Amino acid sequence: MTDLLSLIKETGAYRAVEGDKKRGMLSHAYLLITADGANLDNYLKIFSKLIACKDGCACGDCRACRLIDEGVYPDVYRFPKDGEAITAEEVNLLIEESYIKPIEGDKKIFVLSHAENMNLAAQNKLLKTLEEPPKGVHILLGTTSEFPLLPTVKSRVKKIEIPAFTPEKLFNALKDDYPDEQKLKQAIACGDGTVGGVVSLYGDEKLSLVEDLVMDVLVNMQSSKDVLDYSIKISSNCQDITDFITVLKLTLRDLLVLTEGRETEVFNKSKISALKNAQNFCTGSIVYALEHAAEAEKRKKFNANQTMLLEWLLFKILEGKYKWRKL
Ligand SMILES: [Zn+2]
């Protein structure tokens, strides 16, 4: 099993809650924010343990920690019970339950997962409990985005954030479970700094598919007539063109060092022979393409239209290719 606890223990989020506990000042409500939707529940479990553990930390060995791991600790309540979104009815249950004393310890923990899916009625119902919960009650909200939450909810909780992890930390945490070193490094380089993101890139064939698409564009896209075909091909294979742009940037970087004769510095060694087919590119056109890929990434963040952005980028790659055409 991937050692998520070691990763989390090094975050400011963990240290903040640990510090609160040491000072006997645990907040009655925390909002845990992470971009890693796939591991949100795992992270919430770690923080539940940290709060409930008899020890100062999420020791993993005491009765509370073990039962939380198994999902059967009687003083931890998880919502939604089933389904994707916590309903107003469930919040009613939570409120009723919050007045009943804990069974094992002195704390009762309510874990609200994927709070971003809660509708306004459910959020509104929760407000009073968030403001004045019964003694010993701690509410742990977990979300992948804080934007769908009401400002009145956010103002009543202590915000703790899991940041993007560095490539080194991700590599060390994942190398035992994902032994193909080259593939793992590539997945980390293309990922978003989350464990879930890296695992999904490593696990499926998506990454090599995107790599092939990028190579196809660099080697075979010859004229503006091709742009539309490639745009359709890329859009139908990448739900989000960010993946395409990220892999494009890495490939261009490899192409650049290869063009400059620094073959040993190529990151993705398995693609060297394929890169050598992209001969129409010289330093000028690669740098030009890199600059426009970075610009496309920026525009994507501001919600530019995906198809138009992709076509614009492909045109720019072609433009650069001919602007600095080798004579
Ligand atoms: Zn423990």
GROMACS .gro file of N, CA and C in nm, residues 116-241:
model
  378
  116GLU      N    1  -1.819   1.939  -0.198
  116GLU     CA    2  -1.846   2.023  -0.316
  116GLU      C    3  -1.978   1.983  -0.384
  117ASN      N    4  -2.025   1.860  -0.356
  117ASN     CA    5  -2.151   1.815  -0.418
  117ASN      C    6  -2.275   1.848  -0.335
  118MET      N    7  -2.257   1.908  -0.218
  118MET     CA    8  -2.373   1.938  -0.133
  118MET      C    9  -2.454   2.051  -0.193
  119ASN      N   10  -2.585   2.034  -0.195
  119ASN     CA   11  -2.667   2.145  -0.247
  119ASN      C   12  -2.685   2.252  -0.140
  120LEU      N   13  -2.746   2.363  -0.181
  120LEU     CA   14  -2.756   2.477  -0.089
  120LEU      C   15  -2.841   2.446   0.034
  121ALA      N   16  -2.947   2.367   0.015
  121ALA     CA   17  -3.033   2.333   0.129
  121ALA      C   18  -2.953   2.256   0.234
  122ALA      N   19  -2.874   2.160   0.189
  122ALA     CA   20  -2.794   2.081   0.282
  122ALA      C   21  -2.689   2.169   0.352
  123GLN      N   22  -2.627   2.256   0.274
  123GLN     CA   23  -2.526   2.345   0.334
  123GLN      C   24  -2.589   2.438   0.438
  124ASN      N   25  -2.705   2.493   0.403
  124ASN     CA   26  -2.772   2.584   0.495
  124ASN      C   27  -2.810   2.517   0.626
  125LYS      N   28  -2.855   2.392   0.615
  125LYS     CA   29  -2.893   2.317   0.735
  125LYS      C   30  -2.774   2.294   0.828
  126LEU      N   31  -2.659   2.283   0.767
  126LEU     CA   32  -2.539   2.251   0.843
  126LEU      C   33  -2.485   2.372   0.921
  127LEU      N   34  -2.525   2.491   0.877
  127LEU     CA   35  -2.464   2.613   0.931
  127LEU      C   36  -2.466   2.622   1.084
  128LYS      N   37  -2.582   2.595   1.144
  128LYS     CA   38  -2.595   2.614   1.287
  128LYS      C   39  -2.501   2.520   1.363
  129THR      N   40  -2.495   2.395   1.317
  129THR     CA   41  -2.407   2.297   1.383
  129THR      C   42  -2.260   2.336   1.363
  130LEU      N   43  -2.230   2.392   1.246
  130LEU     CA   44  -2.092   2.435   1.223
  130LEU      C   45  -2.054   2.548   1.319
  131GLU      N   46  -2.153   2.631   1.349
  131GLU     CA   47  -2.125   2.746   1.434
  131GLU      C   48  -2.115   2.706   1.582
  132GLU      N   49  -2.213   2.631   1.626
  132GLU     CA   50  -2.215   2.593   1.768
  132GLU      C   51  -2.240   2.443   1.784
  133PRO      N   52  -2.141   2.362   1.753
  133PRO     CA   53  -2.164   2.218   1.767
  133PRO      C   54  -2.165   2.179   1.915
  134PRO      N   55  -2.234   2.070   1.950
  134PRO     CA   56  -2.228   2.022   2.087
  134PRO      C   57  -2.083   1.990   2.126
  135LYS      N   58  -2.056   1.987   2.253
  135LYS     CA   59  -1.921   1.965   2.302
  135LYS      C   60  -1.866   1.830   2.253
  136GLY      N   61  -1.739   1.830   2.214
  136GLY     CA   62  -1.676   1.706   2.170
  136GLY      C   63  -1.703   1.669   2.025
  137VAL      N   64  -1.784   1.749   1.957
  137VAL     CA   65  -1.816   1.719   1.817
  137VAL      C   66  -1.717   1.791   1.724
  138HIS      N   67  -1.663   1.713   1.632
  138HIS     CA   68  -1.573   1.772   1.531
  138HIS      C   69  -1.625   1.736   1.393
  139ILE      N   70  -1.636   1.836   1.308
  139ILE     CA   71  -1.685   1.812   1.173
  139ILE      C   72  -1.569   1.828   1.075
  140LEU      N   73  -1.552   1.725   0.994
  140LEU     CA   74  -1.440   1.723   0.900
  140LEU      C   75  -1.498   1.722   0.759
  141LEU      N   76  -1.496   1.838   0.696
  141LEU     CA   77  -1.547   1.847   0.559
  141LEU      C   78  -1.431   1.825   0.463
  142GLY      N   79  -1.454   1.744   0.361
  142GLY     CA   80  -1.350   1.723   0.260
  142GLY      C   81  -1.403   1.764   0.126
  143THR      N   82  -1.321   1.835   0.049
  143THR     CA   83  -1.369   1.881  -0.082
  143THR      C   84  -1.255   1.889  -0.184
  144THR      N   85  -1.290   1.876  -0.311
  144THR     CA   86  -1.190   1.894  -0.416
  144THR      C   87  -1.191   2.038  -0.466
  145SER      N   88  -1.292   2.113  -0.426
  145SER     CA   89  -1.298   2.254  -0.464
  145SER      C   90  -1.381   2.330  -0.361
  146GLU      N   91  -1.330   2.446  -0.323
  146GLU     CA   92  -1.404   2.521  -0.221
  146GLU      C   93  -1.509   2.613  -0.282
  147PHE      N   94  -1.505   2.627  -0.416
  147PHE     CA   95  -1.595   2.725  -0.479
  147PHE      C   96  -1.744   2.694  -0.464
  148PRO      N   97  -1.785   2.564  -0.469
  148PRO     CA   98  -1.929   2.539  -0.454
  148PRO      C   99  -1.979   2.558  -0.311
  149LEU      N  100  -1.891   2.590  -0.218
  149LEU     CA  101  -1.935   2.603  -0.079
  149LEU      C  102  -1.976   2.747  -0.048
  150LEU      N  103  -2.082   2.760   0.032
  150LEU     CA  104  -2.131   2.893   0.070
  150LEU      C  105  -2.025   2.967   0.152
  151PRO      N  106  -2.013   3.098   0.131
  151PRO     CA  107  -1.919   3.176   0.213
  151PRO      C  108  -1.948   3.159   0.362
  152THR      N  109  -2.077   3.145   0.396
  152THR     CA  110  -2.113   3.128   0.538
  152THR      C  111  -2.063   2.994   0.592
  153VAL      N  112  -2.053   2.892   0.507
  153VAL     CA  113  -1.995   2.764   0.551
  153VAL      C  114  -1.844   2.783   0.570
  154LYS      N  115  -1.782   2.844   0.470
  154LYS     CA  116  -1.635   2.860   0.474
  154LYS      C  117  -1.588   2.945   0.592
  155SER      N  118  -1.671   3.042   0.630
  155SER     CA  119  -1.628   3.130   0.739
  155SER      C  120  -1.638   3.061   0.876
  156ARG      N  121  -1.704   2.946   0.881
  156ARG     CA  122  -1.720   2.877   1.009
  156ARG      C  123  -1.626   2.758   1.026
  157VAL      N  124  -1.540   2.735   0.928
  157VAL     CA  125  -1.451   2.618   0.935
  157VAL      C  126  -1.305   2.662   0.925
  158LYS      N  127  -1.217   2.580   0.975
  158LYS     CA  128  -1.074   2.609   0.960
  158LYS      C  129  -1.026   2.537   0.834
  159LYS      N  130  -0.970   2.616   0.743
  159LYS     CA  131  -0.930   2.561   0.613
  159LYS      C  132  -0.792   2.496   0.622
  160ILE      N  133  -0.782   2.372   0.576
  160ILE     CA  134  -0.650   2.307   0.566
  160ILE      C  135  -0.637   2.251   0.425
  161GLU      N  136  -0.522   2.276   0.364
  161GLU     CA  137  -0.507   2.240   0.224
  161GLU      C  138  -0.393   2.142   0.200
  162ILE      N  139  -0.420   2.040   0.117
  162ILE     CA  140  -0.313   1.948   0.076
  162ILE      C  141  -0.254   2.004  -0.054
  163PRO      N  142  -0.129   2.046  -0.051
  163PRO     CA  143  -0.072   2.107  -0.172
  163PRO      C  144  -0.030   2.000  -0.274
  164ALA      N  145   0.008   2.045  -0.392
  164ALA     CA  146   0.066   1.952  -0.490
  164ALA      C  147   0.198   1.902  -0.432
  165PHE      N  148   0.225   1.773  -0.445
  165PHE     CA  149   0.350   1.717  -0.393
  165PHE      C  150   0.463   1.732  -0.496
  166THR      N  151   0.586   1.743  -0.446
  166THR     CA  152   0.699   1.754  -0.538
  166THR      C  153   0.722   1.619  -0.606
  167PRO      N  154   0.786   1.620  -0.726
  167PRO     CA  155   0.815   1.495  -0.795
  167PRO      C  156   0.892   1.397  -0.706
  168GLU      N  157   0.987   1.446  -0.625
  168GLU     CA  158   1.067   1.356  -0.540
  168GLU      C  159   0.978   1.285  -0.439
  169LYS      N  160   0.891   1.362  -0.374
  169LYS     CA  161   0.804   1.302  -0.273
  169LYS      C  162   0.711   1.199  -0.335
  170LEU      N  163   0.656   1.232  -0.451
  170LEU     CA  164   0.566   1.137  -0.517
  170LEU      C  165   0.641   1.011  -0.557
  171PHE      N  166   0.762   1.031  -0.609
  171PHE     CA  167   0.840   0.915  -0.654
  171PHE      C  168   0.869   0.822  -0.536
  172ASN      N  169   0.914   0.880  -0.425
  172ASN     CA  170   0.946   0.797  -0.308
  172ASN      C  171   0.824   0.726  -0.252
  173ALA      N  172   0.710   0.793  -0.255
  173ALA     CA  173   0.589   0.733  -0.200
  173ALA      C  174   0.536   0.621  -0.289
  174LEU      N  175   0.562   0.631  -0.420
  174LEU     CA  176   0.496   0.539  -0.514
  174LEU      C  177   0.587   0.432  -0.572
  175LYS      N  178   0.719   0.447  -0.554
  175LYS     CA  179   0.811   0.360  -0.628
  175LYS      C  180   0.796   0.211  -0.595
  176ASP      N  181   0.756   0.178  -0.473
  176ASP     CA  182   0.742   0.035  -0.440
  176ASP      C  183   0.621  -0.029  -0.507
  177ASP      N  184   0.514   0.047  -0.515
  177ASP     CA  185   0.392  -0.008  -0.574
  177ASP      C  186   0.391   0.002  -0.727
  178TYR      N  187   0.468   0.096  -0.779
  178TYR     CA  188   0.469   0.119  -0.924
  178TYR      C  189   0.613   0.108  -0.973
  179PRO      N  190   0.659  -0.016  -0.994
  179PRO     CA  191   0.803  -0.043  -1.009
  179PRO      C  192   0.867  -0.001  -1.142
  180ASP      N  193   0.788   0.025  -1.244
  180ASP     CA  194   0.849   0.067  -1.370
  180ASP      C  195   0.893   0.213  -1.357
  181GLU      N  196   1.023   0.230  -1.327
  181GLU     CA  197   1.075   0.361  -1.291
  181GLU      C  198   1.052   0.467  -1.398
  182GLN      N  199   1.081   0.431  -1.523
  182GLN     CA  200   1.068   0.525  -1.633
  182GLN      C  201   0.922   0.571  -1.649
  183LYS      N  202   0.834   0.473  -1.641
  183LYS     CA  203   0.691   0.500  -1.657
  183LYS      C  204   0.641   0.588  -1.542
  184LEU      N  205   0.690   0.557  -1.421
  184LEU     CA  206   0.646   0.634  -1.304
  184LEU      C  207   0.695   0.779  -1.315
  185LYS      N  208   0.821   0.795  -1.354
  185LYS     CA  209   0.875   0.931  -1.368
  185LYS      C  210   0.797   1.011  -1.471
  186GLN      N  211   0.764   0.943  -1.580
  186GLN     CA  212   0.688   1.008  -1.687
  186GLN      C  213   0.549   1.048  -1.637
  187ALA      N  214   0.486   0.956  -1.562
  187ALA     CA  215   0.352   0.984  -1.508
  187ALA      C  216   0.358   1.101  -1.410
  188ILE      N  217   0.466   1.107  -1.331
  188ILE     CA  218   0.479   1.217  -1.235
  188ILE      C  219   0.500   1.349  -1.309
  189ALA      N  220   0.584   1.343  -1.414
  189ALA     CA  221   0.611   1.465  -1.491
  189ALA      C  222   0.485   1.518  -1.558
  190CYS      N  223   0.396   1.428  -1.597
  190CYS     CA  224   0.274   1.470  -1.667
  190CYS      C  225   0.158   1.492  -1.571
  191GLY      N  226   0.174   1.450  -1.447
  191GLY     CA  227   0.063   1.457  -1.353
  191GLY      C  228   0.044   1.595  -1.293
  192ASP      N  229  -0.053   1.605  -1.204
  192ASP     CA  230  -0.087   1.734  -1.145
  192ASP      C  231  -0.036   1.748  -1.001
  193GLY      N  232   0.060   1.665  -0.964
  193GLY     CA  233   0.114   1.674  -0.828
  193GLY      C  234   0.031   1.601  -0.725
  194THR      N  235  -0.069   1.523  -0.772
  194THR     CA  236  -0.147   1.445  -0.677
  194THR      C  237  -0.115   1.296  -0.696
  195VAL      N  238  -0.133   1.219  -0.589
  195VAL     CA  239  -0.111   1.074  -0.596
  195VAL      C  240  -0.209   1.012  -0.696
  196GLY      N  241  -0.336   1.050  -0.685
  196GLY     CA  242  -0.439   0.995  -0.774
  196GLY      C  243  -0.408   1.022  -0.921
  197GLY      N  244  -0.361   1.143  -0.950
  197GLY     CA  245  -0.330   1.180  -1.088
  197GLY      C  246  -0.219   1.093  -1.145
  198VAL      N  247  -0.113   1.074  -1.066
  198VAL     CA  248   0.001   0.994  -1.111
  198VAL      C  249  -0.041   0.848  -1.132
  199VAL      N  250  -0.114   0.794  -1.035
  199VAL     CA  251  -0.156   0.654  -1.043
  199VAL      C  252  -0.243   0.631  -1.167
  200SER      N  253  -0.331   0.726  -1.196
  200SER     CA  254  -0.418   0.706  -1.311
  200SER      C  255  -0.338   0.713  -1.442
  201LEU      N  256  -0.238   0.800  -1.448
  201LEU     CA  257  -0.155   0.808  -1.569
  201LEU      C  258  -0.067   0.684  -1.584
  202TYR      N  259  -0.018   0.634  -1.470
  202TYR     CA  260   0.068   0.515  -1.474
  202TYR      C  261  -0.014   0.393  -1.513
  203GLY      N  262  -0.135   0.387  -1.457
  203GLY     CA  263  -0.216   0.266  -1.469
  203GLY      C  264  -0.274   0.239  -1.605
  204ASP      N  265  -0.329   0.339  -1.668
  204ASP     CA  266  -0.393   0.307  -1.795
  204ASP      C  267  -0.298   0.338  -1.910
  205GLU      N  268  -0.346   0.314  -2.026
  205GLU     CA  269  -0.262   0.333  -2.144
  205GLU      C  270  -0.275   0.476  -2.197
  206LYS      N  271  -0.345   0.560  -2.118
  206LYS     CA  272  -0.374   0.694  -2.164
  206LYS      C  273  -0.246   0.772  -2.198
  207LEU      N  274  -0.147   0.759  -2.110
  207LEU     CA  275  -0.026   0.837  -2.128
  207LEU      C  276   0.043   0.802  -2.259
  208SER      N  277   0.057   0.671  -2.287
  208SER     CA  278   0.128   0.637  -2.411
  208SER      C  279   0.045   0.676  -2.533
  209LEU      N  280  -0.085   0.675  -2.516
  209LEU     CA  281  -0.171   0.720  -2.626
  209LEU      C  282  -0.149   0.870  -2.655
  210VAL      N  283  -0.143   0.948  -2.550
  210VAL     CA  284  -0.120   1.092  -2.568
  210VAL      C  285   0.020   1.115  -2.625
  211GLU      N  286   0.116   1.037  -2.577
  211GLU     CA  287   0.253   1.048  -2.631
  211GLU      C  288   0.255   1.021  -2.781
  212ASP      N  289   0.181   0.917  -2.821
  212ASP     CA  290   0.176   0.884  -2.964
  212ASP      C  291   0.111   0.996  -3.045
  213LEU      N  292   0.007   1.056  -2.989
  213LEU     CA  293  -0.061   1.167  -3.058
  213LEU      C  294   0.035   1.285  -3.077
  214VAL      N  295   0.108   1.316  -2.972
  214VAL     CA  296   0.204   1.427  -2.979
  214VAL      C  297   0.308   1.399  -3.086
  215MET      N  298   0.360   1.277  -3.085
  215MET     CA  299   0.463   1.240  -3.183
  215MET      C  300   0.408   1.247  -3.325
  216ASP      N  301   0.284   1.201  -3.340
  216ASP     CA  302   0.217   1.204  -3.470
  216ASP      C  303   0.210   1.348  -3.522
  217VAL      N  304   0.171   1.441  -3.434
  217VAL     CA  305   0.161   1.582  -3.472
  217VAL      C  306   0.299   1.634  -3.514
  218LEU      N  307   0.400   1.605  -3.434
  218LEU     CA  308   0.533   1.661  -3.462
  218LEU      C  309   0.594   1.602  -3.589
  219VAL      N  310   0.567   1.475  -3.615
  219VAL     CA  311   0.631   1.411  -3.730
  219VAL      C  312   0.547   1.428  -3.857
  220ASN      N  313   0.416   1.411  -3.845
  220ASN     CA  314   0.335   1.398  -3.966
  220ASN      C  315   0.248   1.518  -4.004
  221MET      N  316   0.228   1.611  -3.913
  221MET     CA  317   0.142   1.724  -3.950
  221MET      C  318   0.220   1.818  -4.042
  222GLN      N  319   0.172   1.828  -4.167
  222GLN     CA  320   0.251   1.900  -4.267
  222GLN      C  321   0.193   2.034  -4.309
  223SER      N  322   0.061   2.042  -4.320
  223SER     CA  323   0.004   2.166  -4.372
  223SER      C  324  -0.119   2.204  -4.293
  224SER      N  325  -0.167   2.327  -4.318
  224SER     CA  326  -0.283   2.376  -4.243
  224SER      C  327  -0.406   2.289  -4.270
  225LYS      N  328  -0.405   2.220  -4.384
  225LYS     CA  329  -0.517   2.129  -4.413
  225LYS      C  330  -0.526   2.016  -4.309
  226ASP      N  331  -0.411   1.978  -4.252
  226ASP     CA  332  -0.408   1.868  -4.154
  226ASP      C  333  -0.460   1.909  -4.016
  227VAL      N  334  -0.459   2.041  -3.991
  227VAL     CA  335  -0.487   2.088  -3.854
  227VAL      C  336  -0.622   2.039  -3.803
  228LEU      N  337  -0.724   2.050  -3.887
  228LEU     CA  338  -0.858   2.010  -3.844
  228LEU      C  339  -0.863   1.861  -3.809
  229ASP      N  340  -0.801   1.778  -3.895
  229ASP     CA  341  -0.799   1.634  -3.871
  229ASP      C  342  -0.732   1.603  -3.736
  230TYR      N  343  -0.618   1.667  -3.713
  230TYR     CA  344  -0.546   1.641  -3.588
  230TYR      C  345  -0.624   1.693  -3.468
  231SER      N  346  -0.688   1.806  -3.486
  231SER     CA  347  -0.767   1.863  -3.376
  231SER      C  348  -0.878   1.767  -3.335
  232ILE      N  349  -0.944   1.707  -3.436
  232ILE     CA  350  -1.053   1.611  -3.407
  232ILE      C  351  -0.997   1.487  -3.338
  233LYS      N  352  -0.885   1.439  -3.392
  233LYS     CA  353  -0.822   1.318  -3.338
  233LYS      C  354  -0.782   1.340  -3.191
  234ILE      N  355  -0.723   1.455  -3.162
  234ILE     CA  356  -0.678   1.483  -3.026
  234ILE      C  357  -0.798   1.499  -2.932
  235SER      N  358  -0.896   1.577  -2.978
  235SER     CA  359  -1.015   1.600  -2.894
  235SER      C  360  -1.087   1.471  -2.862
  236SER      N  361  -1.092   1.378  -2.959
  236SER     CA  362  -1.167   1.256  -2.932
  236SER      C  363  -1.089   1.161  -2.841
  237ASN      N  364  -0.959   1.182  -2.829
  237ASN     CA  365  -0.879   1.095  -2.741
  237ASN      C  366  -0.846   1.157  -2.605
  238CYS      N  367  -0.847   1.288  -2.598
  238CYS     CA  368  -0.817   1.355  -2.470
  238CYS      C  369  -0.940   1.434  -2.427
  239GLN      N  370  -1.000   1.390  -2.317
  239GLN     CA  371  -1.115   1.465  -2.266
  239GLN      C  372  -1.076   1.608  -2.234
  240ASP      N  373  -0.959   1.620  -2.180
  240ASP     CA  374  -0.909   1.751  -2.140
  240ASP      C  375  -0.778   1.773  -2.215
  241ILE      N  376  -0.767   1.881  -2.291
  241ILE     CA  377  -0.646   1.898  -2.373
  241ILE      C  378  -0.524   1.936  -2.289
   0.00000   0.00000   0.00000
